Amino acid sequence: MRRTLLGLVAAVAVAASTTLVAAPAQAAAKPVTIKTISNKSIDWYGTALVKPSFTKAKKVKVLKKAMTIHQGGKVLRKNRTAVKLKPGTYRVTTKVTYKYKGKKRATVKKQRLVVKQGRCATVQNLRSLKVDPAFSPDVIGDSIANTARKLHSRGSGESYTPDKLIAQLEALKVLLGDEMPEIVVLIDEAIAEVKALQAKGVTVLEDRTYQGCGKQDIDVYATFANGELIMAEDDSDLMMMSGARAALAAAR
């Protein structure tokens, strides 16, 4: 009987303690919460756009939002609402000033931000290429390996002989016939261009395509003669390419 009474007392004590323990109070929602800015990748022009990111409660009036960017102990940008950054590692301080329930307040967040360039090319990378369009002995264009290094990827493509390309162009002339005489003129120019390269000792031509950075869907197109860069252009350049280049592109 004693054990039963002791057990009953213990059970009552446990129940009482459970009842008396107060439920933890939920933390009050903050009027403004600054979010961590995700790491960025650059676009075709070599930069990434960075903006403050935050959430706010109802009846909060945001007075000011600004970022200060540090790198290597130096202040690069101060009190900016948006900034474009090149590849690198930065320290970002975001400050949001707001008014809530009649009072002016501010919240601050510091973070590390990394801006990267992946296996893609920028317009600056394209402009850094050394091209020998005439396949001249006095000029040495970039090799396939150097081009891959400058454009940050190996690219993809195919190689062919001048004779094979000339045969394709001749077949294209026959196919078009008299229906498109202006295109036939361009094809003749292209054939002359290929034969000129052949006369200078070119035995192998190779086309390669490299992905451009960003969401603009831009690619870089390169042509090599005996492994030397003789042409490099992006999608926008294709709109202004020479007649011979246009015919070569059509044949390939």
PDB file of C-alpha atoms in Angstrom, residues 71-234:
ATOM      1  CA  GLN A  71      37.762  44.458 -50.322  1.00  0.00           C
ATOM      2  CA  GLY A  72      41.268  43.975 -48.993  1.00  0.00           C
ATOM      3  CA  GLY A  73      40.816  46.552 -46.247  1.00  0.00           C
ATOM      4  CA  LYS A  74      39.600  49.230 -48.673  1.00  0.00           C
ATOM      5  CA  VAL A  75      36.149  50.714 -49.150  1.00  0.00           C
ATOM      6  CA  LEU A  76      35.208  50.210 -52.807  1.00  0.00           C
ATOM      7  CA  ARG A  77      31.646  51.547 -52.695  1.00  0.00           C
ATOM      8  CA  LYS A  78      29.828  53.383 -49.926  1.00  0.00           C
ATOM      9  CA  ASN A  79      26.099  53.795 -49.286  1.00  0.00           C
ATOM     10  CA  ARG A  80      24.974  52.322 -52.620  1.00  0.00           C
ATOM     11  CA  THR A  81      21.533  50.926 -53.386  1.00  0.00           C
ATOM     12  CA  ALA A  82      23.035  48.710 -56.101  1.00  0.00           C
ATOM     13  CA  VAL A  83      26.541  47.958 -57.305  1.00  0.00           C
ATOM     14  CA  LYS A  84      28.210  45.973 -60.092  1.00  0.00           C
ATOM     15  CA  LEU A  85      31.152  43.873 -58.926  1.00  0.00           C
ATOM     16  CA  LYS A  86      33.918  42.047 -60.785  1.00  0.00           C
ATOM     17  CA  PRO A  87      35.034  38.535 -59.783  1.00  0.00           C
ATOM     18  CA  GLY A  88      36.483  38.516 -56.274  1.00  0.00           C
ATOM     19  CA  THR A  89      35.725  38.193 -52.566  1.00  0.00           C
ATOM     20  CA  TYR A  90      34.080  41.105 -50.762  1.00  0.00           C
ATOM     21  CA  ARG A  91      32.720  42.119 -47.367  1.00  0.00           C
ATOM     22  CA  VAL A  92      29.276  43.676 -47.633  1.00  0.00           C
ATOM     23  CA  THR A  93      27.587  45.774 -44.959  1.00  0.00           C
ATOM     24  CA  THR A  94      23.879  46.277 -45.578  1.00  0.00           C
ATOM     25  CA  LYS A  95      21.967  48.897 -43.584  1.00  0.00           C
ATOM     26  CA  VAL A  96      18.221  49.489 -43.682  1.00  0.00           C
ATOM     27  CA  THR A  97      16.785  52.556 -41.980  1.00  0.00           C
ATOM     28  CA  TYR A  98      13.043  52.494 -41.349  1.00  0.00           C
ATOM     29  CA  LYS A  99      10.165  53.936 -39.337  1.00  0.00           C
ATOM     30  CA  TYR A 100       7.945  51.689 -37.237  1.00  0.00           C
ATOM     31  CA  LYS A 101       5.295  52.663 -34.694  1.00  0.00           C
ATOM     32  CA  GLY A 102       6.370  56.275 -34.909  1.00  0.00           C
ATOM     33  CA  LYS A 103      10.041  55.566 -34.182  1.00  0.00           C
ATOM     34  CA  LYS A 104      13.006  55.728 -36.523  1.00  0.00           C
ATOM     35  CA  ARG A 105      15.185  52.625 -36.359  1.00  0.00           C
ATOM     36  CA  ALA A 106      17.960  50.864 -38.261  1.00  0.00           C
ATOM     37  CA  THR A 107      19.245  47.325 -38.692  1.00  0.00           C
ATOM     38  CA  VAL A 108      22.637  46.254 -40.036  1.00  0.00           C
ATOM     39  CA  LYS A 109      24.007  42.991 -41.441  1.00  0.00           C
ATOM     40  CA  LYS A 110      27.588  42.133 -42.404  1.00  0.00           C
ATOM     41  CA  GLN A 111      28.499  39.237 -44.672  1.00  0.00           C
ATOM     42  CA  ARG A 112      31.082  37.752 -47.018  1.00  0.00           C
ATOM     43  CA  LEU A 113      30.208  37.764 -50.723  1.00  0.00           C
ATOM     44  CA  VAL A 114      31.951  35.882 -53.538  1.00  0.00           C
ATOM     45  CA  VAL A 115      31.561  36.874 -57.194  1.00  0.00           C
ATOM     46  CA  LYS A 116      32.737  34.155 -59.578  1.00  0.00           C
ATOM     47  CA  GLN A 117      33.493  33.607 -63.231  1.00  0.00           C
ATOM     48  CA  GLY A 118      32.796  30.040 -64.246  1.00  0.00           C
ATOM     49  CA  ARG A 119      33.749  28.239 -67.455  1.00  0.00           C
ATOM     50  CA  CYS A 120      32.517  31.082 -69.629  1.00  0.00           C
ATOM     51  CA  ALA A 121      33.843  34.087 -71.529  1.00  0.00           C
ATOM     52  CA  THR A 122      33.211  37.823 -71.180  1.00  0.00           C
ATOM     53  CA  VAL A 123      33.446  40.555 -73.790  1.00  0.00           C
ATOM     54  CA  GLN A 124      36.760  41.599 -72.198  1.00  0.00           C
ATOM     55  CA  ASN A 125      38.072  38.042 -72.643  1.00  0.00           C
ATOM     56  CA  LEU A 126      37.053  38.150 -76.308  1.00  0.00           C
ATOM     57  CA  ARG A 127      38.846  41.465 -76.837  1.00  0.00           C
ATOM     58  CA  SER A 128      42.013  40.065 -75.260  1.00  0.00           C
ATOM     59  CA  LEU A 129      42.422  37.498 -78.050  1.00  0.00           C
ATOM     60  CA  LYS A 130      45.204  37.967 -80.576  1.00  0.00           C
ATOM     61  CA  VAL A 131      43.941  37.307 -84.105  1.00  0.00           C
ATOM     62  CA  ASP A 132      45.858  36.885 -87.381  1.00  0.00           C
ATOM     63  CA  PRO A 133      43.053  37.280 -89.973  1.00  0.00           C
ATOM     64  CA  ALA A 134      45.388  37.208 -92.995  1.00  0.00           C
ATOM     65  CA  PHE A 135      47.469  34.270 -91.700  1.00  0.00           C
ATOM     66  CA  SER A 136      50.510  36.492 -92.062  1.00  0.00           C
ATOM     67  CA  PRO A 137      54.002  35.301 -91.068  1.00  0.00           C
ATOM     68  CA  ASP A 138      54.524  38.668 -89.352  1.00  0.00           C
ATOM     69  CA  VAL A 139      51.619  38.119 -86.925  1.00  0.00           C
ATOM     70  CA  ILE A 140      51.112  35.175 -84.603  1.00  0.00           C
ATOM     71  CA  GLY A 141      47.533  34.626 -83.480  1.00  0.00           C
ATOM     72  CA  ASP A 142      46.619  32.826 -80.281  1.00  0.00           C
ATOM     73  CA  SER A 143      46.881  29.057 -80.276  1.00  0.00           C
ATOM     74  CA  ILE A 144      43.923  26.824 -79.435  1.00  0.00           C
ATOM     75  CA  ALA A 145      45.350  26.340 -75.931  1.00  0.00           C
ATOM     76  CA  ASN A 146      45.849  30.086 -75.328  1.00  0.00           C
ATOM     77  CA  THR A 147      42.351  30.829 -76.616  1.00  0.00           C
ATOM     78  CA  ALA A 148      40.888  28.255 -74.222  1.00  0.00           C
ATOM     79  CA  ARG A 149      42.801  29.825 -71.334  1.00  0.00           C
ATOM     80  CA  LYS A 150      41.629  33.353 -72.169  1.00  0.00           C
ATOM     81  CA  LEU A 151      38.010  32.290 -72.715  1.00  0.00           C
ATOM     82  CA  HIS A 152      37.966  30.075 -69.581  1.00  0.00           C
ATOM     83  CA  SER A 153      36.836  26.915 -71.388  1.00  0.00           C
ATOM     84  CA  ARG A 154      37.997  24.452 -74.031  1.00  0.00           C
ATOM     85  CA  GLY A 155      34.943  25.067 -76.184  1.00  0.00           C
ATOM     86  CA  SER A 156      33.638  22.577 -78.715  1.00  0.00           C
ATOM     87  CA  GLY A 157      33.890  22.262 -82.472  1.00  0.00           C
ATOM     88  CA  GLU A 158      35.208  20.407 -85.488  1.00  0.00           C
ATOM     89  CA  SER A 159      38.127  20.506 -87.906  1.00  0.00           C
ATOM     90  CA  TYR A 160      38.150  20.134 -91.700  1.00  0.00           C
ATOM     91  CA  THR A 161      40.439  20.631 -94.689  1.00  0.00           C
ATOM     92  CA  PRO A 162      40.255  23.592 -97.093  1.00  0.00           C
ATOM     93  CA  ASP A 163      39.385  21.178 -99.921  1.00  0.00           C
ATOM     94  CA  LYS A 164      36.411  19.843 -97.969  1.00  0.00           C
ATOM     95  CA  LEU A 165      35.134  23.361 -97.272  1.00  0.00           C
ATOM     96  CA  ILE A 166      35.543  24.406-100.911  1.00  0.00           C
ATOM     97  CA  ALA A 167      33.586  21.318-101.994  1.00  0.00           C
ATOM     98  CA  GLN A 168      30.771  22.248 -99.579  1.00  0.00           C
ATOM     99  CA  LEU A 169      30.680  25.796-100.918  1.00  0.00           C
ATOM    100  CA  GLU A 170      30.590  24.591-104.533  1.00  0.00           C
ATOM    101  CA  ALA A 171      27.704  22.255-103.676  1.00  0.00           C
ATOM    102  CA  LEU A 172      25.872  25.156-102.053  1.00  0.00           C
ATOM    103  CA  LYS A 173      26.263  27.186-105.259  1.00  0.00           C
ATOM    104  CA  VAL A 174      24.697  24.385-107.294  1.00  0.00           C
ATOM    105  CA  LEU A 175      21.850  24.054-104.805  1.00  0.00           C
ATOM    106  CA  LEU A 176      21.002  27.756-104.922  1.00  0.00           C
ATOM    107  CA  GLY A 177      21.435  28.021-108.684  1.00  0.00           C
ATOM    108  CA  ASP A 178      20.002  31.194-110.208  1.00  0.00           C
ATOM    109  CA  GLU A 179      17.442  31.763-107.459  1.00  0.00           C
ATOM    110  CA  MET A 180      19.761  33.696-105.133  1.00  0.00           C
ATOM    111  CA  PRO A 181      22.505  35.348-107.205  1.00  0.00           C
ATOM    112  CA  GLU A 182      23.524  37.664-104.362  1.00  0.00           C
ATOM    113  CA  ILE A 183      24.327  34.637-102.175  1.00  0.00           C
ATOM    114  CA  VAL A 184      26.291  33.023-105.002  1.00  0.00           C
ATOM    115  CA  VAL A 185      28.487  36.138-105.104  1.00  0.00           C
ATOM    116  CA  LEU A 186      29.179  35.735-101.384  1.00  0.00           C
ATOM    117  CA  ILE A 187      30.007  32.068-101.879  1.00  0.00           C
ATOM    118  CA  ASP A 188      32.526  32.954-104.594  1.00  0.00           C
ATOM    119  CA  GLU A 189      34.156  35.426-102.187  1.00  0.00           C
ATOM    120  CA  ALA A 190      34.330  32.729 -99.525  1.00  0.00           C
ATOM    121  CA  ILE A 191      35.903  30.233-101.926  1.00  0.00           C
ATOM    122  CA  ALA A 192      38.528  32.821-102.879  1.00  0.00           C
ATOM    123  CA  GLU A 193      39.264  33.436 -99.195  1.00  0.00           C
ATOM    124  CA  VAL A 194      39.731  29.735 -98.470  1.00  0.00           C
ATOM    125  CA  LYS A 195      41.952  29.268-101.525  1.00  0.00           C
ATOM    126  CA  ALA A 196      44.098  32.219-100.398  1.00  0.00           C
ATOM    127  CA  LEU A 197      44.616  30.519 -97.033  1.00  0.00           C
ATOM    128  CA  GLN A 198      45.398  27.265 -98.807  1.00  0.00           C
ATOM    129  CA  ALA A 199      48.032  29.022-100.930  1.00  0.00           C
ATOM    130  CA  LYS A 200      49.707  30.210 -97.714  1.00  0.00           C
ATOM    131  CA  GLY A 201      50.107  26.646 -96.515  1.00  0.00           C
ATOM    132  CA  VAL A 202      46.928  26.156 -94.474  1.00  0.00           C
ATOM    133  CA  THR A 203      46.056  22.462 -94.404  1.00  0.00           C
ATOM    134  CA  VAL A 204      43.629  22.309 -91.465  1.00  0.00           C
ATOM    135  CA  LEU A 205      40.823  24.668 -90.444  1.00  0.00           C
ATOM    136  CA  GLU A 206      38.968  24.344 -87.152  1.00  0.00           C
ATOM    137  CA  ASP A 207      35.845  26.057 -85.830  1.00  0.00           C
ATOM    138  CA  ARG A 208      35.211  26.222 -82.083  1.00  0.00           C
ATOM    139  CA  THR A 209      32.358  27.667 -80.022  1.00  0.00           C
ATOM    140  CA  TYR A 210      32.796  28.995 -76.470  1.00  0.00           C
ATOM    141  CA  GLN A 211      30.020  29.794 -74.015  1.00  0.00           C
ATOM    142  CA  GLY A 212      29.582  33.400 -72.934  1.00  0.00           C
ATOM    143  CA  CYS A 213      28.884  34.338 -69.311  1.00  0.00           C
ATOM    144  CA  GLY A 214      25.473  35.433 -68.077  1.00  0.00           C
ATOM    145  CA  LYS A 215      21.908  34.939 -69.225  1.00  0.00           C
ATOM    146  CA  GLN A 216      22.217  36.885 -72.484  1.00  0.00           C
ATOM    147  CA  ASP A 217      22.766  33.618 -74.403  1.00  0.00           C
ATOM    148  CA  ILE A 218      25.872  34.943 -76.161  1.00  0.00           C
ATOM    149  CA  ASP A 219      28.526  32.629 -77.594  1.00  0.00           C
ATOM    150  CA  VAL A 220      32.019  33.260 -78.945  1.00  0.00           C
ATOM    151  CA  TYR A 221      32.921  31.735 -82.321  1.00  0.00           C
ATOM    152  CA  ALA A 222      36.546  31.178 -83.325  1.00  0.00           C
ATOM    153  CA  THR A 223      38.276  29.814 -86.422  1.00  0.00           C
ATOM    154  CA  PHE A 224      41.823  28.448 -86.414  1.00  0.00           C
ATOM    155  CA  ALA A 225      44.133  27.836 -89.380  1.00  0.00           C
ATOM    156  CA  ASN A 226      46.834  25.269 -88.661  1.00  0.00           C
ATOM    157  CA  GLY A 227      46.094  25.844 -84.971  1.00  0.00           C
ATOM    158  CA  GLU A 228      46.419  29.665 -85.147  1.00  0.00           C
ATOM    159  CA  LEU A 229      43.491  31.989 -84.430  1.00  0.00           C
ATOM    160  CA  ILE A 230      42.374  33.833 -87.582  1.00  0.00           C
ATOM    161  CA  MET A 231      38.861  34.905 -86.556  1.00  0.00           C
ATOM    162  CA  ALA A 232      36.950  35.478 -83.297  1.00  0.00           C
ATOM    163  CA  GLU A 233      33.535  37.078 -82.877  1.00  0.00           C
ATOM    164  CA  ASP A 234      30.437  36.900 -80.716  1.00  0.00           C
TER     165      ASP A 234
END
